[in-house]
mmCIF file of C-alpha atoms in Angstrom:
data_model
loop_
_atom_site.group_PDB
_atom_site.id
_atom_site.type_symbol
_atom_site.label_atom_id
_atom_site.label_comp_id
_atom_site.label_asym_id
_atom_site.label_seq_id
_atom_site.Cartn_x
_atom_site.Cartn_y
_atom_site.Cartn_z
ATOM 1 C CA MET A 1 -50.379 5.805 60.420
ATOM 2 C CA ASP A 2 -47.101 4.060 59.696
ATOM 3 C CA LYS A 3 -48.351 1.427 57.297
ATOM 4 C CA ASN A 4 -44.938 -0.246 57.213
ATOM 5 C CA ALA A 5 -45.227 -1.067 60.917
ATOM 6 C CA LEU A 6 -48.230 -3.282 60.141
ATOM 7 C CA TRP A 7 -45.973 -5.577 58.149
ATOM 8 C CA ASN A 8 -43.327 -6.143 60.856
ATOM 9 C CA SER A 9 -44.906 -9.369 62.034
ATOM 10 C CA PHE A 10 -47.868 -11.425 60.905
ATOM 11 C CA PRO A 11 -50.855 -10.414 63.048
ATOM 12 C CA GLU A 12 -52.797 -13.051 64.933
ATOM 13 C CA LEU A 13 -56.445 -12.305 65.614
ATOM 14 C CA GLU A 14 -58.706 -13.952 68.176
ATOM 15 C CA THR A 15 -62.459 -14.402 68.349
ATOM 16 C CA PRO A 16 -64.463 -16.281 70.983
ATOM 17 C CA ARG A 17 -64.129 -19.609 69.098
ATOM 18 C CA LEU A 18 -61.321 -19.044 66.609
ATOM 19 C CA TRP A 19 -57.745 -18.033 65.974
ATOM 20 C CA LEU A 20 -56.821 -16.300 62.730
ATOM 21 C CA LYS A 21 -53.157 -17.147 62.184
ATOM 22 C CA LYS A 22 -50.487 -17.551 59.534
ATOM 23 C CA MET A 23 -50.545 -20.814 57.610
ATOM 24 C CA SER A 24 -47.486 -22.879 56.788
ATOM 25 C CA ARG A 25 -46.704 -25.918 54.676
ATOM 26 C CA LYS A 26 -47.557 -28.147 57.639
ATOM 27 C CA HIS A 27 -51.205 -27.178 57.065
ATOM 28 C CA ALA A 28 -51.303 -28.481 53.477
ATOM 29 C CA ASN A 29 -53.217 -31.674 54.297
ATOM 30 C CA GLU A 30 -55.877 -29.766 56.235
ATOM 31 C CA LEU A 31 -56.220 -27.283 53.364
ATOM 32 C CA MET A 32 -56.622 -30.173 50.936
ATOM 33 C CA GLU A 33 -59.749 -31.221 52.863
ATOM 34 C CA PHE A 34 -61.594 -28.125 51.648
ATOM 35 C CA TRP A 35 -59.489 -26.639 48.824
ATOM 36 C CA GLY A 36 -59.840 -30.046 47.173
ATOM 37 C CA ASP A 37 -63.639 -29.995 47.513
ATOM 38 C CA ASP A 38 -65.435 -28.883 44.331
ATOM 39 C CA GLU A 39 -68.364 -27.590 46.355
ATOM 40 C CA VAL A 40 -66.101 -25.300 48.419
ATOM 41 C CA THR A 41 -64.246 -23.991 45.349
ATOM 42 C CA ARG A 42 -67.386 -23.756 43.214
ATOM 43 C CA TYR A 43 -67.500 -19.944 43.236
ATOM 44 C CA THR A 44 -63.763 -19.274 43.490
ATOM 45 C CA ASP A 45 -61.394 -18.278 40.720
ATOM 46 C CA PHE A 46 -59.337 -21.442 41.214
ATOM 47 C CA ASN A 47 -59.993 -25.096 40.537
ATOM 48 C CA SER A 48 -60.032 -27.605 43.353
ATOM 49 C CA PHE A 49 -56.577 -28.771 44.280
ATOM 50 C CA LYS A 50 -55.651 -32.370 43.578
ATOM 51 C CA GLU A 51 -51.981 -32.317 44.634
ATOM 52 C CA ILE A 52 -50.449 -31.378 47.987
ATOM 53 C CA GLN A 53 -47.445 -29.850 46.197
ATOM 54 C CA LYS A 54 -49.695 -27.236 44.548
ATOM 55 C CA ILE A 55 -51.229 -26.366 47.898
ATOM 56 C CA GLU A 56 -47.735 -25.972 49.375
ATOM 57 C CA LYS A 57 -46.814 -23.595 46.538
ATOM 58 C CA THR A 58 -50.017 -21.637 47.115
ATOM 59 C CA ILE A 59 -49.246 -21.310 50.837
ATOM 60 C CA ASN A 60 -45.806 -19.948 49.932
ATOM 61 C CA TRP A 61 -47.377 -17.515 47.456
ATOM 62 C CA VAL A 62 -49.989 -16.336 49.997
ATOM 63 C CA ASN A 63 -47.289 -15.738 52.596
ATOM 64 C CA SER A 64 -45.091 -13.914 50.070
ATOM 65 C CA ARG A 65 -47.903 -11.405 49.539
ATOM 66 C CA PHE A 66 -47.648 -10.445 53.203
ATOM 67 C CA LYS A 67 -43.867 -10.274 52.987
ATOM 68 C CA ASP A 68 -44.231 -7.994 49.928
ATOM 69 C CA LYS A 69 -46.707 -5.784 51.853
ATOM 70 C CA TYR A 70 -49.486 -6.390 49.383
ATOM 71 C CA GLY A 71 -52.053 -8.655 51.069
ATOM 72 C CA ILE A 72 -52.705 -10.973 53.973
ATOM 73 C CA ARG A 73 -54.428 -14.347 54.253
ATOM 74 C CA TRP A 74 -55.175 -15.927 57.592
ATOM 75 C CA GLY A 75 -55.894 -19.533 58.348
ATOM 76 C CA ILE A 76 -59.045 -19.941 60.444
ATOM 77 C CA PHE A 77 -58.314 -22.330 63.320
ATOM 78 C CA LEU A 78 -60.746 -23.719 65.887
ATOM 79 C CA LYS A 79 -59.578 -22.876 69.403
ATOM 80 C CA GLU A 80 -60.901 -26.150 70.806
ATOM 81 C CA ASN A 81 -58.562 -28.393 68.773
ATOM 82 C CA SER A 82 -56.381 -26.121 66.553
ATOM 83 C CA LYS A 83 -57.984 -27.547 63.380
ATOM 84 C CA LEU A 84 -57.688 -25.419 60.250
ATOM 85 C CA ILE A 85 -61.224 -24.990 58.881
ATOM 86 C CA GLY A 86 -60.931 -22.115 56.408
ATOM 87 C CA THR A 87 -59.082 -19.039 55.235
ATOM 88 C CA CYS A 88 -59.860 -15.349 54.925
ATOM 89 C CA GLY A 89 -57.940 -12.253 54.074
ATOM 90 C CA PHE A 90 -57.334 -9.021 52.269
ATOM 91 C CA ASN A 91 -56.356 -9.951 48.720
ATOM 92 C CA SER A 92 -54.788 -6.566 48.117
ATOM 93 C CA TRP A 93 -54.171 -3.288 49.875
ATOM 94 C CA ILE A 94 -54.380 -0.277 47.614
ATOM 95 C CA THR A 95 -53.105 2.834 49.388
ATOM 96 C CA ASP A 96 -52.309 5.175 46.507
ATOM 97 C CA ARG A 97 -55.934 5.363 45.267
ATOM 98 C CA GLY A 98 -58.415 5.313 48.101
ATOM 99 C CA ASN A 99 -56.958 3.084 50.830
ATOM 100 C CA LYS A 100 -59.114 0.090 50.059
ATOM 101 C CA SER A 101 -58.903 -3.674 49.912
ATOM 102 C CA GLU A 102 -60.755 -6.627 48.440
ATOM 103 C CA ILE A 103 -61.532 -9.587 50.660
ATOM 104 C CA GLY A 104 -61.708 -13.297 49.994
ATOM 105 C CA TYR A 105 -62.673 -16.275 52.125
ATOM 106 C CA ASP A 106 -63.446 -19.988 52.069
ATOM 107 C CA LEU A 107 -64.585 -22.539 54.625
ATOM 108 C CA HIS A 108 -64.588 -26.315 54.983
ATOM 109 C CA ARG A 109 -68.084 -27.530 54.091
ATOM 110 C CA LYS A 110 -68.433 -29.332 57.445
ATOM 111 C CA TYR A 111 -68.396 -25.916 59.177
ATOM 112 C CA TRP A 112 -70.897 -24.051 56.993
ATOM 113 C CA ARG A 113 -73.887 -22.313 58.635
ATOM 114 C CA LYS A 114 -72.384 -22.294 62.133
ATOM 115 C CA GLY A 115 -71.349 -18.640 62.246
ATOM 116 C CA TYR A 116 -67.611 -19.274 61.885
ATOM 117 C CA MET A 117 -67.149 -17.167 58.767
ATOM 118 C CA PHE A 118 -69.183 -14.282 60.169
ATOM 119 C CA GLU A 119 -67.042 -14.399 63.316
ATOM 120 C CA SER A 120 -63.825 -14.479 61.267
ATOM 121 C CA LEU A 121 -64.782 -11.726 58.845
ATOM 122 C CA TYR A 122 -66.125 -9.456 61.587
ATOM 123 C CA LYS A 123 -62.750 -9.632 63.353
ATOM 124 C CA MET A 124 -60.813 -9.262 60.105
ATOM 125 C CA ILE A 125 -62.868 -6.267 58.966
ATOM 126 C CA THR A 126 -62.456 -4.633 62.368
ATOM 127 C CA TYR A 127 -58.686 -5.082 61.982
ATOM 128 C CA GLY A 128 -58.860 -3.623 58.468
ATOM 129 C CA PHE A 129 -60.635 -0.459 59.550
ATOM 130 C CA GLN A 130 -58.909 0.050 62.906
ATOM 131 C CA GLU A 131 -55.339 -1.075 62.240
ATOM 132 C CA MET A 132 -54.898 -0.831 58.461
ATOM 133 C CA LYS A 133 -56.968 2.369 58.404
ATOM 134 C CA LEU A 134 -58.899 1.189 55.368
ATOM 135 C CA HIS A 135 -61.589 3.480 54.026
ATOM 136 C CA ARG A 136 -63.338 0.850 51.870
ATOM 137 C CA ILE A 137 -63.539 -2.938 51.721
ATOM 138 C CA GLU A 138 -64.881 -4.721 48.644
ATOM 139 C CA ALA A 139 -65.999 -8.234 47.793
ATOM 140 C CA ASP A 140 -66.778 -9.771 44.395
ATOM 141 C CA VAL A 141 -69.457 -12.465 44.576
ATOM 142 C CA ASP A 142 -70.949 -14.854 42.064
ATOM 143 C CA PRO A 143 -74.664 -14.005 41.604
ATOM 144 C CA ASN A 144 -75.550 -17.635 42.392
ATOM 145 C CA ASN A 145 -73.642 -17.670 45.693
ATOM 146 C CA MET A 146 -76.542 -16.750 47.961
ATOM 147 C CA GLY A 147 -74.727 -17.826 51.134
ATOM 148 C CA SER A 148 -71.916 -15.357 50.525
ATOM 149 C CA GLN A 149 -74.357 -12.585 49.626
ATOM 150 C CA LYS A 150 -76.296 -13.111 52.866
ATOM 151 C CA LEU A 151 -73.065 -13.161 54.872
ATOM 152 C CA LEU A 152 -71.867 -9.875 53.397
ATOM 153 C CA GLU A 153 -75.239 -8.225 53.934
ATOM 154 C CA LYS A 154 -75.210 -9.378 57.571
ATOM 155 C CA LEU A 155 -71.826 -7.622 57.858
ATOM 156 C CA HIS A 156 -73.477 -4.412 56.487
ATOM 157 C CA PHE A 157 -71.956 -4.565 52.994
ATOM 158 C CA THR A 158 -74.013 -2.911 50.265
ATOM 159 C CA LYS A 159 -74.626 -4.566 46.913
ATOM 160 C CA GLU A 160 -73.402 -1.869 44.540
ATOM 161 C CA GLY A 161 -73.748 -3.422 41.140
ATOM 162 C CA CYS A 162 -73.175 -6.196 38.677
ATOM 163 C CA LEU A 163 -69.992 -6.533 36.643
ATOM 164 C CA ARG A 164 -70.830 -8.561 33.547
ATOM 165 C CA ASP A 165 -68.154 -11.002 32.348
ATOM 166 C CA ASN A 166 -65.813 -9.436 34.893
ATOM 167 C CA GLY A 167 -63.270 -12.249 34.941
ATOM 168 C CA TYR A 168 -62.173 -15.335 33.098
ATOM 169 C CA TRP A 169 -61.351 -18.515 34.992
ATOM 170 C CA LYS A 170 -62.209 -22.172 34.853
ATOM 171 C CA GLY A 171 -62.570 -21.829 31.077
ATOM 172 C CA GLN A 172 -65.387 -19.284 31.063
ATOM 173 C CA TYR A 173 -66.299 -15.650 31.696
ATOM 174 C CA TRP A 174 -67.819 -14.902 35.078
ATOM 175 C CA THR A 175 -70.232 -12.190 36.095
ATOM 176 C CA THR A 176 -69.773 -10.888 39.628
ATOM 177 C CA LEU A 177 -71.733 -8.739 42.018
ATOM 178 C CA ILE A 178 -69.685 -6.043 43.718
ATOM 179 C CA TYR A 179 -70.278 -5.448 47.412
ATOM 180 C CA GLY A 180 -68.746 -2.547 49.311
ATOM 181 C CA LEU A 181 -68.414 -1.469 52.924
ATOM 182 C CA LEU A 182 -67.176 1.930 54.060
ATOM 183 C CA GLU A 183 -65.597 2.408 57.464
ATOM 184 C CA LYS A 184 -68.384 4.760 58.571
ATOM 185 C CA GLU A 185 -70.956 2.010 57.799
ATOM 186 C CA PHE A 186 -69.383 -0.706 59.949
#
């Protein structure tokens, strides 16, 4: 596999109802609809956004990670009207120790429990195993985030353990559950 070839152009992925595409600054207002919602960001390592300028900087940072060949974050767009309803991606791509990646995702509250995130992650994970040639995909989840746990289990992830006080954000230590999926299990 020529891993550098994967980074030549930002990949667009398609599902029956969605497009997974690159985000730009023109999407800042749509992102504010859910990145500014405390319920959506409740279990994330970032506070809800209150300023469009900070969202624009975050979009630039997310896109720079792809340019630097380190990670990728797609916008999740409805095919029916091109509305941005969420994001998902590989937060990192570690090739020198195991060819693995950690995933992250978020979704506008209006679109919860409609199968959109399952559809997005299934396509993204397929891309990760088939195109990126990942061996392992991981996800860290707050123990109270039952929706995310159920989603990962539906995607055949295995709950592997609990990492006590694994991170510090929003002014406190956070415990996370670690979920893992091997290529042979997908």
